[in-house]
Coordinates of C-alpha atoms in Angstrom, one line a residue:
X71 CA 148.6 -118.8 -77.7
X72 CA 151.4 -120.6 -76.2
X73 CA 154.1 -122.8 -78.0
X74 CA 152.8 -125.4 -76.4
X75 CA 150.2 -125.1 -78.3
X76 CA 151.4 -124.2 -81.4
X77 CA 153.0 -127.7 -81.3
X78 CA 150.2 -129.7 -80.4
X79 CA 148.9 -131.7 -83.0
X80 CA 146.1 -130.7 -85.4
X81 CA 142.9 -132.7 -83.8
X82 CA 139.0 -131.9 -84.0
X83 CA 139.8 -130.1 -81.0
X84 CA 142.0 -128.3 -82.1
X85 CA 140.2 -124.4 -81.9
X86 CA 139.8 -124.7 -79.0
X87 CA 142.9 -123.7 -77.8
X88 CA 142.1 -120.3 -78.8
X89 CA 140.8 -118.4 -75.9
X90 CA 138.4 -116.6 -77.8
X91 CA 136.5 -119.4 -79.5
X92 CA 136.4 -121.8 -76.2
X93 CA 135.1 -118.9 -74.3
X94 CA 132.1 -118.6 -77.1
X95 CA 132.1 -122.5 -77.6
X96 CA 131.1 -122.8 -74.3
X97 CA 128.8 -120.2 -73.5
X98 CA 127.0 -120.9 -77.0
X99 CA 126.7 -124.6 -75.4
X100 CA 125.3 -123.6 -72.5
X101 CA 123.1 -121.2 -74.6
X102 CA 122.2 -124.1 -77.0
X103 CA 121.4 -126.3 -74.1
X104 CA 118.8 -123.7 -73.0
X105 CA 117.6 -123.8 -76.6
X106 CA 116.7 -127.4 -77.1
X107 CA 114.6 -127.1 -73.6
X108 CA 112.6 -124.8 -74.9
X109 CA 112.1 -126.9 -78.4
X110 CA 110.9 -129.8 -76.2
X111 CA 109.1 -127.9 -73.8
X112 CA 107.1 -125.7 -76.7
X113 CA 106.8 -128.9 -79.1
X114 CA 105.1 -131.2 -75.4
X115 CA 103.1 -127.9 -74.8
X116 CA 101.5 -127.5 -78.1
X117 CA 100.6 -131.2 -78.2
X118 CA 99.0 -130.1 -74.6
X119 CA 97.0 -127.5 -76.6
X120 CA 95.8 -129.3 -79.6
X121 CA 95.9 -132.2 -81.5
X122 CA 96.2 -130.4 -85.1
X123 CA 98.9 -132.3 -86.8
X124 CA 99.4 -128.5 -88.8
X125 CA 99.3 -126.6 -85.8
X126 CA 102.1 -128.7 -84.0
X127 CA 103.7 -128.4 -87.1
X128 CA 103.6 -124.6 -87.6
X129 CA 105.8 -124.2 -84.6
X130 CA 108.7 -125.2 -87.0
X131 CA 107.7 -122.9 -89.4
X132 CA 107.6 -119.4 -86.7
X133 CA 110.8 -120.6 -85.7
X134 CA 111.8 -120.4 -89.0
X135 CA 109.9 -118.3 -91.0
X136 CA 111.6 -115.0 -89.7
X137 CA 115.0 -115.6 -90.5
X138 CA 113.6 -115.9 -94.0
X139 CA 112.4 -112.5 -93.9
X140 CA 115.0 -110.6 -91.6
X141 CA 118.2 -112.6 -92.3
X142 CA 119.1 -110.8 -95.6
X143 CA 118.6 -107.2 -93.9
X144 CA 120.3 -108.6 -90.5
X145 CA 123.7 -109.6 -92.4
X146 CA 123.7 -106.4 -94.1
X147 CA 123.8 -104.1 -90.7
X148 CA 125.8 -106.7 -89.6
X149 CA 128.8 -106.3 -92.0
X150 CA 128.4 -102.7 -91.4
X151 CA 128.1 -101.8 -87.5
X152 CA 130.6 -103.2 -84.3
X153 CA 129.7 -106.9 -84.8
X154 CA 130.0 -107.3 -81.0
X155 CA 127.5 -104.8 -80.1
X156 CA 124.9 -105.9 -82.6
X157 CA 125.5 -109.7 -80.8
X158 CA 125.1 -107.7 -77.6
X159 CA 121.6 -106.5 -78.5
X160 CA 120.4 -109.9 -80.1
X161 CA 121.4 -112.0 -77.2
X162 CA 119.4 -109.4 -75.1
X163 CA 116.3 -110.0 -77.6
X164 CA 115.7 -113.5 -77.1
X165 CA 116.7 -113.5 -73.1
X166 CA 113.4 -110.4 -73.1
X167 CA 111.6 -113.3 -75.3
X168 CA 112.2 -116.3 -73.1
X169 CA 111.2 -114.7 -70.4
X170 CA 107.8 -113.6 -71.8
X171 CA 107.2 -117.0 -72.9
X172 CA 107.7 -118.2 -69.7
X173 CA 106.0 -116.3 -67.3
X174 CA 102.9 -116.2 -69.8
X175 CA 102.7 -120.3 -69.8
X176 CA 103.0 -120.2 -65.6
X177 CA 100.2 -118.1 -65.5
X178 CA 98.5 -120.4 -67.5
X179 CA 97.0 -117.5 -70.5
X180 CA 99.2 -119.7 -73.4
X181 CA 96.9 -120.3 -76.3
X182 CA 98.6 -122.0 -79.4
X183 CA 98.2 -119.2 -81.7
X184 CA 100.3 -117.0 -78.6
X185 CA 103.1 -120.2 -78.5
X186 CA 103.2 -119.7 -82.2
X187 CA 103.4 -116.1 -81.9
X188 CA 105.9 -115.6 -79.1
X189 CA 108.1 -118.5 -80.8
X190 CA 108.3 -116.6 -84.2
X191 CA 109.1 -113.4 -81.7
X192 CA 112.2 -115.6 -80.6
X193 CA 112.8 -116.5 -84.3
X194 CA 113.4 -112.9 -85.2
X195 CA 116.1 -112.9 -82.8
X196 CA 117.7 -115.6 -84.2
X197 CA 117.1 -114.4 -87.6
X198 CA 119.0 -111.5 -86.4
X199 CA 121.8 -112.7 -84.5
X200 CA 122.9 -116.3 -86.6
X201 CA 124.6 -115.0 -90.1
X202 CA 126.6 -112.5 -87.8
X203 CA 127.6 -115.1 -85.0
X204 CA 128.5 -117.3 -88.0
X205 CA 130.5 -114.1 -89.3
X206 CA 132.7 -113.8 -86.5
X207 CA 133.8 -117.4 -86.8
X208 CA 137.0 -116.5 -89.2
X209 CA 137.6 -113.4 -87.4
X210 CA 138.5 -115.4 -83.9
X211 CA 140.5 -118.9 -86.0
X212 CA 142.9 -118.8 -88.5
X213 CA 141.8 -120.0 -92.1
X214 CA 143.4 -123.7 -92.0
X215 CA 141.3 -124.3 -88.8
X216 CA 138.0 -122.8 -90.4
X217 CA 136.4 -126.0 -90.9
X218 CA 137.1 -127.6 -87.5
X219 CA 135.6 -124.5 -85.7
X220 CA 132.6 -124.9 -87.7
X221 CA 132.1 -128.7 -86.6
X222 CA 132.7 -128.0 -83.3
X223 CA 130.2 -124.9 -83.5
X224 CA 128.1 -128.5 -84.6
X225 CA 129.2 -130.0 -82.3
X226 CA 128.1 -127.9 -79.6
X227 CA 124.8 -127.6 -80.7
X228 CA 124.3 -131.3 -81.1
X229 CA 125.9 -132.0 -77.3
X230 CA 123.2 -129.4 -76.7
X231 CA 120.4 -131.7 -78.7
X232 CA 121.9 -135.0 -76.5
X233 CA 121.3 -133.0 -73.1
X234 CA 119.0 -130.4 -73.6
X235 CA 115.8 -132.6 -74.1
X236 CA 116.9 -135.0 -72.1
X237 CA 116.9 -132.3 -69.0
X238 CA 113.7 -130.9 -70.6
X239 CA 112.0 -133.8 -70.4
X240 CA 113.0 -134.6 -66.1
X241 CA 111.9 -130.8 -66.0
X242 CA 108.5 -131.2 -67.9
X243 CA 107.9 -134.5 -65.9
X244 CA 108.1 -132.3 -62.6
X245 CA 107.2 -129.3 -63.7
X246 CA 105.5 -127.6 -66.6
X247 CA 107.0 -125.6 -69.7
X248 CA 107.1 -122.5 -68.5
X249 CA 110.3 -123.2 -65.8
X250 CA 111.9 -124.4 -69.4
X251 CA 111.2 -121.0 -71.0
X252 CA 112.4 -119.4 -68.1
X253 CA 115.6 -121.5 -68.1
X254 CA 116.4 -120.7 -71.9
X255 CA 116.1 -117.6 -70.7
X256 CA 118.8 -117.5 -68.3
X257 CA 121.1 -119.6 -70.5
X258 CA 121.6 -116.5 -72.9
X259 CA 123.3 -114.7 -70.2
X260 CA 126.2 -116.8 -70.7
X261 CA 126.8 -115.1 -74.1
X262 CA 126.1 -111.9 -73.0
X263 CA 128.8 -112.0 -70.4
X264 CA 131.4 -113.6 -73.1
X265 CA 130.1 -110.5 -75.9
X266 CA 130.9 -107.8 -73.2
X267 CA 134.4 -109.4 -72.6
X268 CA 135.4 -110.2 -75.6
X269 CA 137.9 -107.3 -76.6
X270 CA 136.7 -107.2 -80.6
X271 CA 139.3 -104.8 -82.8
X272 CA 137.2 -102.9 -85.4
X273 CA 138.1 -102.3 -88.7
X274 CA 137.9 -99.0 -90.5
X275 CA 138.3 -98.7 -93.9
X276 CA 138.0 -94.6 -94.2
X277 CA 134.7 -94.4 -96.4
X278 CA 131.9 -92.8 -95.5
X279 CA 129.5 -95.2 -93.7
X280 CA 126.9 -97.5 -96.2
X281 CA 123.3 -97.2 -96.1
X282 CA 121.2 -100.5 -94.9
X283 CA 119.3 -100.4 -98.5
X284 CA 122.7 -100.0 -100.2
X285 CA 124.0 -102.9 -98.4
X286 CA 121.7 -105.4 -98.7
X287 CA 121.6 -104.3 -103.0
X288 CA 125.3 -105.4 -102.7
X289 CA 124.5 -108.7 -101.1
X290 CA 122.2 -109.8 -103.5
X291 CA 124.7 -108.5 -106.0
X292 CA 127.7 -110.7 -104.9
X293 CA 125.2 -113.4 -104.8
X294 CA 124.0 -113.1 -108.3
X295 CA 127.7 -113.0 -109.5
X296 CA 129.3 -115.8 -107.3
X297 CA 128.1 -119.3 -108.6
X298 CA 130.4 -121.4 -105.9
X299 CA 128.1 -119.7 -103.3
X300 CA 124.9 -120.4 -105.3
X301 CA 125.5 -124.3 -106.0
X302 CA 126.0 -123.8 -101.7
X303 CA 122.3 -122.7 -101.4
X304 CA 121.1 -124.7 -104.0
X305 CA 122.5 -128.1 -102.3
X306 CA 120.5 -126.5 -99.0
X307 CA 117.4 -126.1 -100.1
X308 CA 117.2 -129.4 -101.7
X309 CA 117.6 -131.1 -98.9
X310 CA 116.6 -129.2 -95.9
X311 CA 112.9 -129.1 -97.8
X312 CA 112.9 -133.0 -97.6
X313 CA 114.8 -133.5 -94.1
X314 CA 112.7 -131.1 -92.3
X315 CA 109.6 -133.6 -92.3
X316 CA 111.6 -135.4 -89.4
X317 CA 111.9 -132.7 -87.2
X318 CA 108.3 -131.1 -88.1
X319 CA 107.0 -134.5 -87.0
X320 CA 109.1 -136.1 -84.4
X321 CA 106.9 -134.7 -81.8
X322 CA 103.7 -136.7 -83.3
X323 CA 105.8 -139.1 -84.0
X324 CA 107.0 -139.7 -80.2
X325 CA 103.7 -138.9 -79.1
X326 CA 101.2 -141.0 -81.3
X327 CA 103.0 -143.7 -82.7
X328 CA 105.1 -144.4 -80.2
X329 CA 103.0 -143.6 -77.3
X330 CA 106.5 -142.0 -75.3
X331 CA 106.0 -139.5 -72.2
X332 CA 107.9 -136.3 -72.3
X333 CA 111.2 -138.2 -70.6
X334 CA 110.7 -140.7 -73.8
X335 CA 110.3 -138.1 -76.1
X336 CA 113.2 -135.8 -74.6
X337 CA 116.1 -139.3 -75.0
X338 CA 114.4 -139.2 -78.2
X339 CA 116.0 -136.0 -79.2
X340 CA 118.7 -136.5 -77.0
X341 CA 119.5 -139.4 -79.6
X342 CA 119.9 -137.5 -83.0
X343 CA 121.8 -135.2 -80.5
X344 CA 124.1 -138.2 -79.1
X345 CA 124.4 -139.6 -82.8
X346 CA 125.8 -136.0 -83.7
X347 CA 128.4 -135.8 -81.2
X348 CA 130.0 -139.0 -82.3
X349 CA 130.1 -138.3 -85.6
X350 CA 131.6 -135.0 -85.1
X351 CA 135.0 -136.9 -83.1
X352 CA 135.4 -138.8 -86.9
X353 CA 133.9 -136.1 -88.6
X354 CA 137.8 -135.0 -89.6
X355 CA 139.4 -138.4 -90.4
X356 CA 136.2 -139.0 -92.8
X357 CA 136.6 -136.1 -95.0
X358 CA 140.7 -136.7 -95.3
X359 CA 138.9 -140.0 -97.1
X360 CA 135.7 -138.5 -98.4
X361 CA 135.3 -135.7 -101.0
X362 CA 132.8 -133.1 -99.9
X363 CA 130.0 -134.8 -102.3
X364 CA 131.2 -137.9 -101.4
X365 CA 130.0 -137.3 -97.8
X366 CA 127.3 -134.9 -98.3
X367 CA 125.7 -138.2 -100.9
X368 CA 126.1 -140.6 -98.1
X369 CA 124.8 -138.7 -95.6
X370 CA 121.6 -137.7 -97.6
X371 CA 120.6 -140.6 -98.2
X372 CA 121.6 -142.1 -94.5
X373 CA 119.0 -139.7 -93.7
X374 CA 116.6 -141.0 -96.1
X375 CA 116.7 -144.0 -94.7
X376 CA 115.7 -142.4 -91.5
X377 CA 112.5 -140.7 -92.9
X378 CA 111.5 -144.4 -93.9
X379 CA 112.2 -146.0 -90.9
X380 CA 110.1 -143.3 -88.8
X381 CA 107.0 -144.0 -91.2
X382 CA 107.2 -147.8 -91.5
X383 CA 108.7 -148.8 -88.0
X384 CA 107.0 -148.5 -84.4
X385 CA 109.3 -149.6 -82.2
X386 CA 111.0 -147.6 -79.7
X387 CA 114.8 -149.2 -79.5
X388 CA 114.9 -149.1 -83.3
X389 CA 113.9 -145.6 -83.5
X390 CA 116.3 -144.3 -81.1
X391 CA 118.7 -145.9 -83.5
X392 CA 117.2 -144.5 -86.4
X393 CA 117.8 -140.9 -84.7
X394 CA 121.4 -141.6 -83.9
X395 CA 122.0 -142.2 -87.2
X396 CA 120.1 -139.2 -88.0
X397 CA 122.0 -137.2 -85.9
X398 CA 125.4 -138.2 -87.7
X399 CA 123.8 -137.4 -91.0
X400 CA 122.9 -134.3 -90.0
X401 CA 125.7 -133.0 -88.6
X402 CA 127.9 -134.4 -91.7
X403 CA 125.9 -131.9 -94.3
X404 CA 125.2 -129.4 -92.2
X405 CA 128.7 -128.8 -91.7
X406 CA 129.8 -129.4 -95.0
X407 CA 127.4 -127.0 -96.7
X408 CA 128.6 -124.5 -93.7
X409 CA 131.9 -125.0 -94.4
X410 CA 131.4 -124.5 -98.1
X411 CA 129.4 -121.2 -97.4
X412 CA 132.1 -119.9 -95.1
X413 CA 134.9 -120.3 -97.3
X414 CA 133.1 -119.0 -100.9
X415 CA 132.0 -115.8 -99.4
X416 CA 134.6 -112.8 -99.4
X417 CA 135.4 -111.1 -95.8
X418 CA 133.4 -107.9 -97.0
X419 CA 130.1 -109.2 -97.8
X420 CA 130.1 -112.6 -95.5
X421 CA 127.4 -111.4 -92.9
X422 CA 125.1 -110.8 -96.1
X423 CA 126.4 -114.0 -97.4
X424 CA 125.9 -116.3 -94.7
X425 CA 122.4 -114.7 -94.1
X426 CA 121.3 -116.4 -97.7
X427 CA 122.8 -119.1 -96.7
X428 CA 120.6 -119.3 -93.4
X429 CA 117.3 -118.4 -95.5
X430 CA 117.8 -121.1 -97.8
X431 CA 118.1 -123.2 -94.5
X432 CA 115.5 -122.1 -92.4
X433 CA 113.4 -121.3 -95.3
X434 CA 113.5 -124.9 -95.9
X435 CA 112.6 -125.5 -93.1
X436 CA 109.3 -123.2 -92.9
X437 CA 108.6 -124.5 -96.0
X438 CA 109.1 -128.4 -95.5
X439 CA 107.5 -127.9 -92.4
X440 CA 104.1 -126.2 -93.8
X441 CA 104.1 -128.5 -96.3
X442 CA 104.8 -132.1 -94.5
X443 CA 102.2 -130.9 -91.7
X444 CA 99.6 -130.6 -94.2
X445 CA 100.4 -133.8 -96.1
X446 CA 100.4 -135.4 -92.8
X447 CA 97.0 -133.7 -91.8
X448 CA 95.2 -135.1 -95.6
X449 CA 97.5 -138.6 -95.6
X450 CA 98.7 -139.7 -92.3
X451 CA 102.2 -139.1 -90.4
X452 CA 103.7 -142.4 -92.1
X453 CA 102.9 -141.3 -95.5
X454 CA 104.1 -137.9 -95.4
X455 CA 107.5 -138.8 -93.5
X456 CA 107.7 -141.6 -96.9
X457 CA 107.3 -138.7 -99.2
X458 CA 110.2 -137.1 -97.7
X459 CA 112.3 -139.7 -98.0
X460 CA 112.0 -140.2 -101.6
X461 CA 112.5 -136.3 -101.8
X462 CA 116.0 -136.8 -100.4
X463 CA 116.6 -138.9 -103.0
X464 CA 115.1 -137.3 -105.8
X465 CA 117.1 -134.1 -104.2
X466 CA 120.4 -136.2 -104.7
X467 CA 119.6 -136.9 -108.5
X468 CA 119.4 -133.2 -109.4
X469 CA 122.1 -132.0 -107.0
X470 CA 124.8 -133.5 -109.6
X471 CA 124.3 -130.3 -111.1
X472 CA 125.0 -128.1 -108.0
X473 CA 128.5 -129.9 -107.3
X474 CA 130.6 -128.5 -103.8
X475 CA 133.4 -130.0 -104.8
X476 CA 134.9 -126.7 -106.8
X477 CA 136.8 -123.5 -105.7
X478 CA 136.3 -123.7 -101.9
X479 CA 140.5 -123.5 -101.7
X480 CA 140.1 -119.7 -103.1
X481 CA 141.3 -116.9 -101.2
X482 CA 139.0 -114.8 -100.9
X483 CA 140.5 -112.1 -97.9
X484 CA 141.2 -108.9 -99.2
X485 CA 143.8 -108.2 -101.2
X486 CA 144.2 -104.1 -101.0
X487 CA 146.7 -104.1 -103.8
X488 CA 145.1 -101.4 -106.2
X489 CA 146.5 -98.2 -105.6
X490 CA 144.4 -95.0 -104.6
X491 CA 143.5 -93.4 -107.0
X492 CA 143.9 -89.3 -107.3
X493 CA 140.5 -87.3 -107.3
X494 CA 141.1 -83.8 -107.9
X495 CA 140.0 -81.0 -105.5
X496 CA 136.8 -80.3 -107.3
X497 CA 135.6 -83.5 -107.5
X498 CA 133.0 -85.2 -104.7
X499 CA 133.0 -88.6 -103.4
X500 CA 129.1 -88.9 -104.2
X501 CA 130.1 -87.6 -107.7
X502 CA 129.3 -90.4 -110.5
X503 CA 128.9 -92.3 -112.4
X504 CA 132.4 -93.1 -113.3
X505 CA 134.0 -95.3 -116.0
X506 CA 137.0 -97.0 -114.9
X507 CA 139.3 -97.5 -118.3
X508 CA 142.2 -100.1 -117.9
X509 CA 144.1 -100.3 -121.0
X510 CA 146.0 -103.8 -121.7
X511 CA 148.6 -104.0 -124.9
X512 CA 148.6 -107.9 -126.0
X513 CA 150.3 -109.3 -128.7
X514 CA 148.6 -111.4 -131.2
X515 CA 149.3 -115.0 -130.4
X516 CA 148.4 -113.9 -127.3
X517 CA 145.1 -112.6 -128.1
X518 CA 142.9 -115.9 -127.5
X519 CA 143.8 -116.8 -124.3
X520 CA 144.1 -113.4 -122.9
X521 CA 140.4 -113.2 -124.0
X522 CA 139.4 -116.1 -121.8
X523 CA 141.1 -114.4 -118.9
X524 CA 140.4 -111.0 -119.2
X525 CA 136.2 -111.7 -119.5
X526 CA 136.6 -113.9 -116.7
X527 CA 136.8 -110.3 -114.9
X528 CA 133.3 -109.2 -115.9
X529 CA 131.8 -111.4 -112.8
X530 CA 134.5 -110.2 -110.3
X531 CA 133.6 -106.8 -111.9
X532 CA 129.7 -106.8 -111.5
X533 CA 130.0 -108.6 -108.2
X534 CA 131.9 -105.6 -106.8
X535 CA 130.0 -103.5 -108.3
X536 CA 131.0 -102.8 -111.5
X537 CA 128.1 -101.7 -114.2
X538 CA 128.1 -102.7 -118.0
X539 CA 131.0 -104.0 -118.3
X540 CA 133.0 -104.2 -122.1
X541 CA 136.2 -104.9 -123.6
X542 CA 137.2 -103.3 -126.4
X543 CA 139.6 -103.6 -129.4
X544 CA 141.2 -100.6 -130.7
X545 CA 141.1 -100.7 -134.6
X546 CA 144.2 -98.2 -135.5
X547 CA 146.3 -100.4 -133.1
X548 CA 145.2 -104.5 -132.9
X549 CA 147.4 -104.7 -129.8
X550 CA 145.2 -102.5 -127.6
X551 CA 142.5 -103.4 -125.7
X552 CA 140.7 -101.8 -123.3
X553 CA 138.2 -103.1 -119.8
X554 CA 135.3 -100.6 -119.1
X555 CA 132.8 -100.8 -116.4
X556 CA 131.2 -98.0 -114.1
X557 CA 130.9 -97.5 -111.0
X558 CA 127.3 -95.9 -109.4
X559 CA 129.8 -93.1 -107.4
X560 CA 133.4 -92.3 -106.5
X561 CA 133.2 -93.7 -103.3
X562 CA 131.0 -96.9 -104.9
X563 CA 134.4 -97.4 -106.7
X564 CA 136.3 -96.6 -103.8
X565 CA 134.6 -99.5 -102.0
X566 CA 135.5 -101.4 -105.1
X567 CA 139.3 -101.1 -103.9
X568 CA 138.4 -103.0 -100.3
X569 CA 136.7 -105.7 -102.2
X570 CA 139.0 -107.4 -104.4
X571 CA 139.8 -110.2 -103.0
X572 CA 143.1 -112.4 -103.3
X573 CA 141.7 -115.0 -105.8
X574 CA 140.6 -112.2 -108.1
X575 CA 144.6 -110.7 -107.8
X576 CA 145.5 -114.2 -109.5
X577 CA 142.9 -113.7 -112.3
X578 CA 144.7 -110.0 -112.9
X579 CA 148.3 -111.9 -112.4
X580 CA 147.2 -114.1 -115.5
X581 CA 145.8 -111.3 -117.3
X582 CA 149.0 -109.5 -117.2
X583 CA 150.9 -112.6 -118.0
X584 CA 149.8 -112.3 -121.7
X585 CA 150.3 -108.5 -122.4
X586 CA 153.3 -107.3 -123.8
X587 CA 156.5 -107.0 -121.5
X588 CA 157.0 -102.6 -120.9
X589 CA 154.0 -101.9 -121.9
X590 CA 152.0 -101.9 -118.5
X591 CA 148.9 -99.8 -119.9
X592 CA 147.0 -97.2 -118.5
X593 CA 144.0 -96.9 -115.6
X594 CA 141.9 -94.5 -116.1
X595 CA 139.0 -92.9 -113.8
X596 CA 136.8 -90.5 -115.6
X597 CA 134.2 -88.8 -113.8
X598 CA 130.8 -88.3 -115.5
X599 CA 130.1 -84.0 -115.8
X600 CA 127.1 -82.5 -116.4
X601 CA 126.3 -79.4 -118.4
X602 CA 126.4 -75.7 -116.3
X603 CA 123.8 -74.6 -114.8
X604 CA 122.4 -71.2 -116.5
X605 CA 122.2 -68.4 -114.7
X606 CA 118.8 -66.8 -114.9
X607 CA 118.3 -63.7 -117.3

């Protein structure tokens, strides 16, 4: 980057300066455009095929529905292979997909159980390709712009939701679906090109590579052991279940109560989308005021407001207002909770990471969108989008629990300071278990407080990968204490070594800080040995 643009002055804009990130901001735009055709285009075609309120509502929930089911198993290959050529072969997926979809609806053989199928066939793709494209986000900006780069990645997709539907609708009016599948098709070409130019360095750590099974155990591990990241997905899921009524029945919505053609219903979208872009210009200058809760509060319950309007108020000019605001609601949490996910998730583990983060979004939405498309097949449209809104709300009362306001300031890149340890000739990496011993000597005033500290490791520990963890007091000597946990194999614990992150080097710093000055201590790595074999007599 030039000086130039070094000194430039921090704006939203900022990222893209970066060559890397303009050149994927813009061909995921064009890519995103291509997506919000298609969401029009399959939404207006269902409602061509039927008039089940549960049917039309079910296309949320293929679209949805598979990154619940791959996403977990899709971040874990993804932390583990070339990131670039796994985006490669997702991209490639859901052009194959498009296309299919498109050239079945201008032949005229679409069914709605096929549109559901062939949608949740496009839904694996992007089951498989969003926690890694998220994951390369950090990798292309520099930590202090993170959270910009993750509006504008809003950003994009909501200019995409202002002119994708807007264009899908002139297209529909002219045409028929299947030119809009066929366009969203072509539109992922644009990232393919940018993929194959983009000159990714790999790292290499020098382990042996780790099993897909052994991965994904490791995910859920850090994610049992790293509460920032679970009040993250517990904030989601409470209110993507709630706001997912309005997208699961905009489409009846446009279509019944307001009576719109498929140019009405595509400014429709293009509304949230427009009220999304605008936000995102302020979006900065209202979190220098705003605390993450703050904002993620007002925006909730903006969108409550929404729901309420859509089921008590038929007219057209008030509703496109009502999405506007939507739109700048949405993109306000969305963000947030990305942002928040990003920056509590260490480099290691963050394509796993961010894959729980995206099945407790789009299992939201599979869920709220089942489950507000039967209400509104028992209760009516009106009543079931009311619900909702009080479920924002409700949502808001027992998020006070789940704050986001903690430790998103942690560093949490590798820190590589433990040494290497020596294994000796005869020794295996696959060997194991072993039981790490790290001996601390800590005088007695000190005692309490290096208590606090020291246990504070057993969750960096087990989230690592550390097994039944202890401290222990040795009773000939009241100073010594020793940490014990165990690792499943040698090179388990070597892995161990690439995840310790910077914010757990502080916790050791402080540890350290209360043991006696000269008398460093002792690690120890003992290898578990079985008995001989016996030689047959």
């Amino acid at each position: 980057m030039s000086a130039e643009a070094n000194a430039a002055p921090a704006t939203a804009w900022s990222p893209l300066r970066l060559d890397v990130f303009r050149a994927l901001f813009l061909a995921a735009t064009i890519s995103n455009i291509g997506t919000w055709m298609h969401e029009v285009g399959a939404a207006w075609l269902m409602t061509s095929l039927t008039t089940s309120p549960l049917l039309v509502a079910l296309l949320g929930t293929a679209s949805s529905l598979p990154l619940f089911l791959f996403a977990l198993p899709a971040g874990a290959i993804g932390d583990l292979v070339d990131k670039r050529k796994y985006l490669l072969f997702t991209q490639t997926w859901m052009t194959v997909v498009a296309g299919v979809l498109g050239v079945v609806t201008l032949f005229g053989w679409m069914t709605p159980w096929l549109l559901l199928s062939l949608t949740s066939a496009l839904g694996i793709g992007v089951a498989m390709n969003q926690p890694v494209w998220q994951a390369i986000v950090p990798e292309i900006v520099p930590r202090e712009e993170l959270a910009k780069a993750i509006t504008l990645s809003g950003v994009s997709l909501n200019l995409a939701r202002a002119i994708g539907p807007a264009v899908a609708g002139l297209i529909l009016a002219a045409t028929s679906p299947g030119v809009v599948f066929l366009l969203n098709a072509a539109s992922f070409v644009a990232v393919v090109f940018v993929l194959y130019r983009w000159e990714r360095i790999p790292t290499d750590s020098g382990l042996p590579a780790e099993h897909a099974g052994s991965a994904v155990r490791a995910g859920l591990r850090y994610l049992r052991h790293a509460p920032d990241f679970q009040a993250v997905l517990m904030r989601t899921g409470l209110f993507v279940v709630s706001a997912s009524a309005v997208w699961a029945l905009l489409p009846l919505v446009g279509r019944q109560s307001l009576g719109l053609d498929s140019l009405g219903y595509g400014l429709l979208v293009g509304a949230l989308g427009t009220g999304a872009v605008l936000m995102a210009m302020v979006l900065p200058r209202v979190r220098a005021r705003l605390s993450v809760d703050q904002l993620v509060w007002i925006a909730t319950a903006a969108f409550a407001l929404v729901a309420f309007t859509l089921a008590f108020v038929h007219v057209a000019p008030l509703v496109y207002l009502a999405m506007a605001l939507a739109g700048a609601a949405w993109i306000s949490t969305m963000s947030s909770f990305n942002v928040a996910a990003q920056l509590t998730s260490a480099s290691w583990v963050r394509s796993r990471a961010l894959a729980a983060y995206s099945i407790a979004f789009q299992g939201g939405l599979a869920l709220g969108s089942a489950l507000w498309g039967t209400v509104a097949s028992r209760f009516g449209i009106g009543t079931a989008l009311a619900i909702a809104g009080v479920g924002l709300l409700v949502g808001l009362a027992v998020s006070r629990g789940y704050p986001l306001t903690g430790r998103e300031d942690r560093d949490l890149s590798p820190s590589m300071h433990w040494p290497q340890p020596l294994l000796v000739p005869e020794a295996r990496p696959s060997d194991g278990p072993v039981l790490v011993v790290i001996e601390y000597f800590v005088s007695p005033e000190n005692a309490v407080p290096f208590l606090d500290a020291v246990h504070e490791m057993e969750r960096v520990r087990r989230r690592d990968g550390g097994m039944e963890w202890s401290v222990y007091q040795d009773a000939a000597d009241h100073t010594r204490y020793v940490e014990t946990f165990l690792a499943e194999s040698w090179t388990e614990h070597l892995r161990q070594h690439h995840r310790v992150t910077m914010a757990d080097r502080e916790i050791e710093r402080r540890i350290r800080s209360f043991c006696i000055e000269g008398r460093p201590g002792r690690v120890l790595h003992l290898l578990h040995v079985r008995p001989p074999e016996k030689k047959p007599t």
